[in-house]
Each structure stands twice: as C-alpha cells, then as structure tokens.
JSON list of C-alpha atoms in Angstrom, two decimals:
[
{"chain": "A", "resi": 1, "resn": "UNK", "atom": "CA", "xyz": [-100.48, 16.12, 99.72]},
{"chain": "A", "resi": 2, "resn": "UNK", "atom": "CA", "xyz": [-102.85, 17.16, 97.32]},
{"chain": "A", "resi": 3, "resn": "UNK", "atom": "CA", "xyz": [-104.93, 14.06, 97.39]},
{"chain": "A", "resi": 4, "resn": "UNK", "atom": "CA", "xyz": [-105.07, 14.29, 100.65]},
{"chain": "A", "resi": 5, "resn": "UNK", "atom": "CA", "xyz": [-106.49, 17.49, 101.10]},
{"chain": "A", "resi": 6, "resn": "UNK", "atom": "CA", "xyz": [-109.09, 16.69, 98.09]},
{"chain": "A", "resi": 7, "resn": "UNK", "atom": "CA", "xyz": [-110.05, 13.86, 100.55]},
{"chain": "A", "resi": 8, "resn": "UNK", "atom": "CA", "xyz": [-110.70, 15.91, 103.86]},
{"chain": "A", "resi": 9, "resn": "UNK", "atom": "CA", "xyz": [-112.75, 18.41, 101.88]},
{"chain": "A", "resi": 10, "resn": "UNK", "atom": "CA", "xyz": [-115.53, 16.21, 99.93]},
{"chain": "A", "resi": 11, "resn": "UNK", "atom": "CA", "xyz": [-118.36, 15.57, 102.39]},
{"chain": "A", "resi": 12, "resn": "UNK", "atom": "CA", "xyz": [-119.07, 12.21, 104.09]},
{"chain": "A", "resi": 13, "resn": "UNK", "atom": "CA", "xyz": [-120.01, 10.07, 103.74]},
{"chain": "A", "resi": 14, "resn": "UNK", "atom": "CA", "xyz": [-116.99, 8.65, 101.08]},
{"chain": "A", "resi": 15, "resn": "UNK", "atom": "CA", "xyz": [-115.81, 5.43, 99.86]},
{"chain": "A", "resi": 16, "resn": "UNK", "atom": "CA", "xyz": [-112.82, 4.52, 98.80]},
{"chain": "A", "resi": 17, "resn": "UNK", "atom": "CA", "xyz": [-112.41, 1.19, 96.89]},
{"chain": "A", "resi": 18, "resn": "UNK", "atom": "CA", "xyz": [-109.24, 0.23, 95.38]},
{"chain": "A", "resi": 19, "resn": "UNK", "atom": "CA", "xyz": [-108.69, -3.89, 93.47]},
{"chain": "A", "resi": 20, "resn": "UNK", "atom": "CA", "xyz": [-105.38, -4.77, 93.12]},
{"chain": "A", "resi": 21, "resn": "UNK", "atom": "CA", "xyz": [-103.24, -7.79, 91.13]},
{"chain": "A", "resi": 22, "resn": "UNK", "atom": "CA", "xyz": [-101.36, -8.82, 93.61]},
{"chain": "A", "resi": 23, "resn": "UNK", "atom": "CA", "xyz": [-99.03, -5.42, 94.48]},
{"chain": "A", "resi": 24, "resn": "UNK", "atom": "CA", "xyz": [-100.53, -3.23, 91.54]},
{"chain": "A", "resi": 25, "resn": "UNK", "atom": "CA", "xyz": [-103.55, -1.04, 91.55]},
{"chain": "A", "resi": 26, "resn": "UNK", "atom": "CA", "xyz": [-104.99, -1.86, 88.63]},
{"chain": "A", "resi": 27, "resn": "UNK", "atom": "CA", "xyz": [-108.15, 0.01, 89.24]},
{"chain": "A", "resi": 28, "resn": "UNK", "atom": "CA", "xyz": [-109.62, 2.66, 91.90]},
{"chain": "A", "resi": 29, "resn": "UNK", "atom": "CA", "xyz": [-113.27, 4.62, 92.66]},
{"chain": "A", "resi": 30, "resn": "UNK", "atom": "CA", "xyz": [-114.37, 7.10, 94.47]},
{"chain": "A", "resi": 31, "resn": "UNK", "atom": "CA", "xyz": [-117.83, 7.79, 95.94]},
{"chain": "A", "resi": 32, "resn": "UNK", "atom": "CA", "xyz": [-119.55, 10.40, 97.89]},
{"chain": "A", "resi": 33, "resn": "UNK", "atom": "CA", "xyz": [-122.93, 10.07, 99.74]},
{"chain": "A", "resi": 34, "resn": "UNK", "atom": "CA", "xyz": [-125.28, 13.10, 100.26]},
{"chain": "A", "resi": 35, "resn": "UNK", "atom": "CA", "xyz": [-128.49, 12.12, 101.12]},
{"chain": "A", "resi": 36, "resn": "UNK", "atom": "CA", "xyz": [-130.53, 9.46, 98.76]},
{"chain": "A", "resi": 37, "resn": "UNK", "atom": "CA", "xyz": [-127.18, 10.73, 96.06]},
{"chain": "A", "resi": 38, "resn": "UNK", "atom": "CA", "xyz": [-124.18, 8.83, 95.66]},
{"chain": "A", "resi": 39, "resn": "UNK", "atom": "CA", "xyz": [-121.69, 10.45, 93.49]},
{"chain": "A", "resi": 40, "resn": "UNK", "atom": "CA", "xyz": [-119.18, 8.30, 91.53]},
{"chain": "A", "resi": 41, "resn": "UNK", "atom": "CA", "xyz": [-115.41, 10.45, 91.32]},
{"chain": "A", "resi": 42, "resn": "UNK", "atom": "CA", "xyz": [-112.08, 9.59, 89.91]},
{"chain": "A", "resi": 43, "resn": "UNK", "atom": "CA", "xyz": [-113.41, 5.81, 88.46]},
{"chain": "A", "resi": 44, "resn": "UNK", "atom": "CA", "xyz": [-110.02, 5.00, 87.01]},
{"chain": "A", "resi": 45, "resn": "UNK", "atom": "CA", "xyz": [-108.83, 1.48, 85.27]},
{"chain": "A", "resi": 46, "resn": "UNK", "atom": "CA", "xyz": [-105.11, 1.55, 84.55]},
{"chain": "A", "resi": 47, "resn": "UNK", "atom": "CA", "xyz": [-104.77, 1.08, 80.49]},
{"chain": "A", "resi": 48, "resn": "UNK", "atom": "CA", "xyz": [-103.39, -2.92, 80.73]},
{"chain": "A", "resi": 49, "resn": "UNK", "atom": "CA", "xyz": [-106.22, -3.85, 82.42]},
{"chain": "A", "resi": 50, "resn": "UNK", "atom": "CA", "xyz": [-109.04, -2.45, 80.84]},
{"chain": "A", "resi": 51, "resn": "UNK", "atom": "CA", "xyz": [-111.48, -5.01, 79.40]},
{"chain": "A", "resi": 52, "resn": "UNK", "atom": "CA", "xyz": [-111.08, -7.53, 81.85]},
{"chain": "A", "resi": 53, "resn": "UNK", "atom": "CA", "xyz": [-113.75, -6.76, 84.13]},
{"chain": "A", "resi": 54, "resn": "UNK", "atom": "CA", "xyz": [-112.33, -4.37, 86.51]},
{"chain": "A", "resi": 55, "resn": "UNK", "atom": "CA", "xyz": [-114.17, -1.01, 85.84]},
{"chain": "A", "resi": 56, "resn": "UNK", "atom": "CA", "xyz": [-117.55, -3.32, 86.47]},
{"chain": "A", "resi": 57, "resn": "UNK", "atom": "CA", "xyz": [-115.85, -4.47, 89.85]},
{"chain": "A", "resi": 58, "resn": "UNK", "atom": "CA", "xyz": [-115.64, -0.92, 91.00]},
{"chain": "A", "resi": 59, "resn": "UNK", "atom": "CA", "xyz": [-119.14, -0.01, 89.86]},
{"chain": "A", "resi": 60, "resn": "UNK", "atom": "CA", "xyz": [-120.43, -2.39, 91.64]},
{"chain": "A", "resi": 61, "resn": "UNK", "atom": "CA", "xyz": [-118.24, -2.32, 94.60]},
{"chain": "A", "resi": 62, "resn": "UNK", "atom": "CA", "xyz": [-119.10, 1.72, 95.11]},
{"chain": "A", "resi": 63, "resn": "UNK", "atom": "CA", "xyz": [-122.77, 0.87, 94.53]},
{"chain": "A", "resi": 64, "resn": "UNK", "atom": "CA", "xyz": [-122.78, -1.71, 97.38]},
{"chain": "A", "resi": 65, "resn": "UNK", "atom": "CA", "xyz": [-121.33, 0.68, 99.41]},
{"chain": "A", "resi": 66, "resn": "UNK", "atom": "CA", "xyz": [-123.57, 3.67, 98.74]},
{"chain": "A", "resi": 67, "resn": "UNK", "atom": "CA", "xyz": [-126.46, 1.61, 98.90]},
{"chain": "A", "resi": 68, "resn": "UNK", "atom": "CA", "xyz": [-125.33, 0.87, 102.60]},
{"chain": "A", "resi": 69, "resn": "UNK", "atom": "CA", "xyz": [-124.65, 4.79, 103.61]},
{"chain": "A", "resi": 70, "resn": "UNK", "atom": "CA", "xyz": [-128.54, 5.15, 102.57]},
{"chain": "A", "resi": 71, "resn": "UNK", "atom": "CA", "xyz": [-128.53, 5.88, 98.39]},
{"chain": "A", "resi": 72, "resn": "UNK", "atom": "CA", "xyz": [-131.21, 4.90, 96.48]},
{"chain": "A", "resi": 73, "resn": "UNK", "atom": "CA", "xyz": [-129.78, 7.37, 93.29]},
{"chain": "A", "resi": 74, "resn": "UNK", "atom": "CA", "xyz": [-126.34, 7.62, 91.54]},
{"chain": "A", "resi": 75, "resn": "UNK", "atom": "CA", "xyz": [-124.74, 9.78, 89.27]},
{"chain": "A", "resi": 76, "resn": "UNK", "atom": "CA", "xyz": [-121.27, 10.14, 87.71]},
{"chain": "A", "resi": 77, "resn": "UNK", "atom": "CA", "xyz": [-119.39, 12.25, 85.34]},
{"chain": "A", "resi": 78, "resn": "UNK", "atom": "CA", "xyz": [-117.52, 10.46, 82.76]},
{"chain": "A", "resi": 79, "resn": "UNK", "atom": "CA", "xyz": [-115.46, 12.42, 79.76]},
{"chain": "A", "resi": 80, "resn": "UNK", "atom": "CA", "xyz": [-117.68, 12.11, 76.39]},
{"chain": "A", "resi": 81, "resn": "UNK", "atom": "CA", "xyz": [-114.60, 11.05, 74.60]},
{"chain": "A", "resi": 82, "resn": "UNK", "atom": "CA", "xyz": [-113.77, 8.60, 76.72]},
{"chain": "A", "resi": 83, "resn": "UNK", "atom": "CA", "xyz": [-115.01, 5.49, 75.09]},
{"chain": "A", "resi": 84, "resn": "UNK", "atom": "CA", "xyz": [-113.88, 2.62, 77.16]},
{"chain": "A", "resi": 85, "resn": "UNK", "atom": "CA", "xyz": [-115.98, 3.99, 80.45]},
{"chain": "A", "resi": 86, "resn": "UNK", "atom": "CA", "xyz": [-118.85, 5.43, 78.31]},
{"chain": "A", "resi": 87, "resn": "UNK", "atom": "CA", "xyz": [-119.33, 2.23, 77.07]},
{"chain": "A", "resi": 88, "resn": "UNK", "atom": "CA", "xyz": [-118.77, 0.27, 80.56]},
{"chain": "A", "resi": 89, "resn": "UNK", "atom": "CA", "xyz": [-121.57, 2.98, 81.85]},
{"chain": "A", "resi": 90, "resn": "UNK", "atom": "CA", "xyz": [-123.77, 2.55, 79.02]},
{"chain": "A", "resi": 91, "resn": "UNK", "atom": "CA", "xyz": [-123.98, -0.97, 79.52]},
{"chain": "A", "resi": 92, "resn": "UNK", "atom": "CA", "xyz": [-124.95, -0.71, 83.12]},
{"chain": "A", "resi": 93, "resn": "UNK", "atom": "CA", "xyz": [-127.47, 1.28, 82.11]},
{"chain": "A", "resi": 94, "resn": "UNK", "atom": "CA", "xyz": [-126.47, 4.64, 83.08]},
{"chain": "A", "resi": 95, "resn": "UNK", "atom": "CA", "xyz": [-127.50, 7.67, 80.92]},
{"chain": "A", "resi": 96, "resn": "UNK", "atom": "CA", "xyz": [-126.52, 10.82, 79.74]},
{"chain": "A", "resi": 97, "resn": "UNK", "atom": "CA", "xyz": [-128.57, 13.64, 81.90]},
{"chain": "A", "resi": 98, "resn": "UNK", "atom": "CA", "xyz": [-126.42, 16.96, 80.78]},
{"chain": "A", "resi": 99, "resn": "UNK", "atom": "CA", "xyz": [-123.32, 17.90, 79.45]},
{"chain": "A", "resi": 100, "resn": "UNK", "atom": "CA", "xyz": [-120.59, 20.41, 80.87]},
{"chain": "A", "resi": 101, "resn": "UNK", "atom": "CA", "xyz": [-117.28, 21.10, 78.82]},
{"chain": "A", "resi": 102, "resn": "UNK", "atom": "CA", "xyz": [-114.17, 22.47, 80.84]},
{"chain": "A", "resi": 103, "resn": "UNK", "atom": "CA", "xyz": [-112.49, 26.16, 79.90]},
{"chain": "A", "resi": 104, "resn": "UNK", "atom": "CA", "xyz": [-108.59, 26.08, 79.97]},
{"chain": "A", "resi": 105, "resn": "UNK", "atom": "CA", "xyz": [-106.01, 29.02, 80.61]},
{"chain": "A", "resi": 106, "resn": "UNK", "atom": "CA", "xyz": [-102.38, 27.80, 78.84]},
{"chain": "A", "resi": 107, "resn": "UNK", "atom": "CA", "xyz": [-100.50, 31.09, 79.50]},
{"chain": "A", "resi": 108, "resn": "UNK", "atom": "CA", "xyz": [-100.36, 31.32, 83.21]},
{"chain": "A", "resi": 109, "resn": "UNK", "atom": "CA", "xyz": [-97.88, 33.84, 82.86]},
{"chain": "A", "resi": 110, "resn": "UNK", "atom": "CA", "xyz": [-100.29, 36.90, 82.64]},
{"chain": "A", "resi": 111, "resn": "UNK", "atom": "CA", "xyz": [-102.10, 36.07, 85.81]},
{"chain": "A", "resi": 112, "resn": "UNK", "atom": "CA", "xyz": [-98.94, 36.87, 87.72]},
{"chain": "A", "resi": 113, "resn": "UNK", "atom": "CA", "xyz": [-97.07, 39.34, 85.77]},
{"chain": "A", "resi": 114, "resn": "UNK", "atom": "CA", "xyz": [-99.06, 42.26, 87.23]}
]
C-alpha cells in the first residue's frame, strides 16, 4: 500500500503511536529520529474527538519516545490554518520557525497528453 511504502522509506529511527476508544482510532502520530531531531508527521485527531485531550496524549507520547531514541530537539509542521493543532502546539510551547506554502497542478491532463 501506499502507507506502507511511505513507512519503509522515512529513516529510523520511527514511532508509531496510535490511542484508541475502545475499537476506534481516535487519534494517531508519527515521529522520526535523526540524530538529537525528532520530527513530528501525520499528528492527526479524528474531528469527534478533538478537545478532549487526545492531540496532547500523542505529543507527549511521541516525545517520550524520541526522547528515548536519543532527541534532545523537536520540530513539526502543522498547516497555518489549522487552528485546533496550532493552538494545541502553541500551548505546549512550540513556535513558529519558517513558513513553506504548497504549489498545486489541477489539470493533470497536460502532463500526459504529449
């Protein structure tokens, strides 16, 4: 699967964490290790369970983790307009370093028509 192959490429070492209610994944986070650098990836909290704790959960959850691969530093990319997780991150102190903004191609069409 695509996942899957996502997986075996990012470096080690990586951390998955994923809390549940009882069957459900109600939230899930990524992180990646390279040298005194943990990365945070794909920090997700499903929409019915935001505000109830769960985004801090995984936070701290990857932290613990990276902290025991060797980190001492984190970073993580977050969506400006996503409020929610800007404000969970903001309150845990993180701060804004840079921005990036992505390009999009709509009309695929033209790449393959030649």
């Amino acid at each position: 699967s695509f996942y899957q192959g996502l997986s075996d490429r990012m470096p080690t070492p990586k951390g998955f964490i994923t809390l549940k209610d009882n069957e459900t994944i109600v939230a899930l986070g990524t992180a990646i290790v390279e040298g005194e650098w943990a990365g945070f990836v794909n920090v997700i909290v499903h929409e019915e369970y935001r505000g109830k704790g769960y985004g801090y959960a995984i936070i701290q959850a990857l932290t613990a983790w990276s902290i025991s691969q060797g980190a001492t530093q984190q970073y993580l990319q977050v969506i400006a307009t996503n409020v929610p997780a800007v404000s969970l991150y903001e309150k845990l102190g993180y701060q804004t370093q840079y921005g990036y903004h992505y390009r999009v191609k709509y009309d695929l069409s033209a790449l393959v028509s030649s």
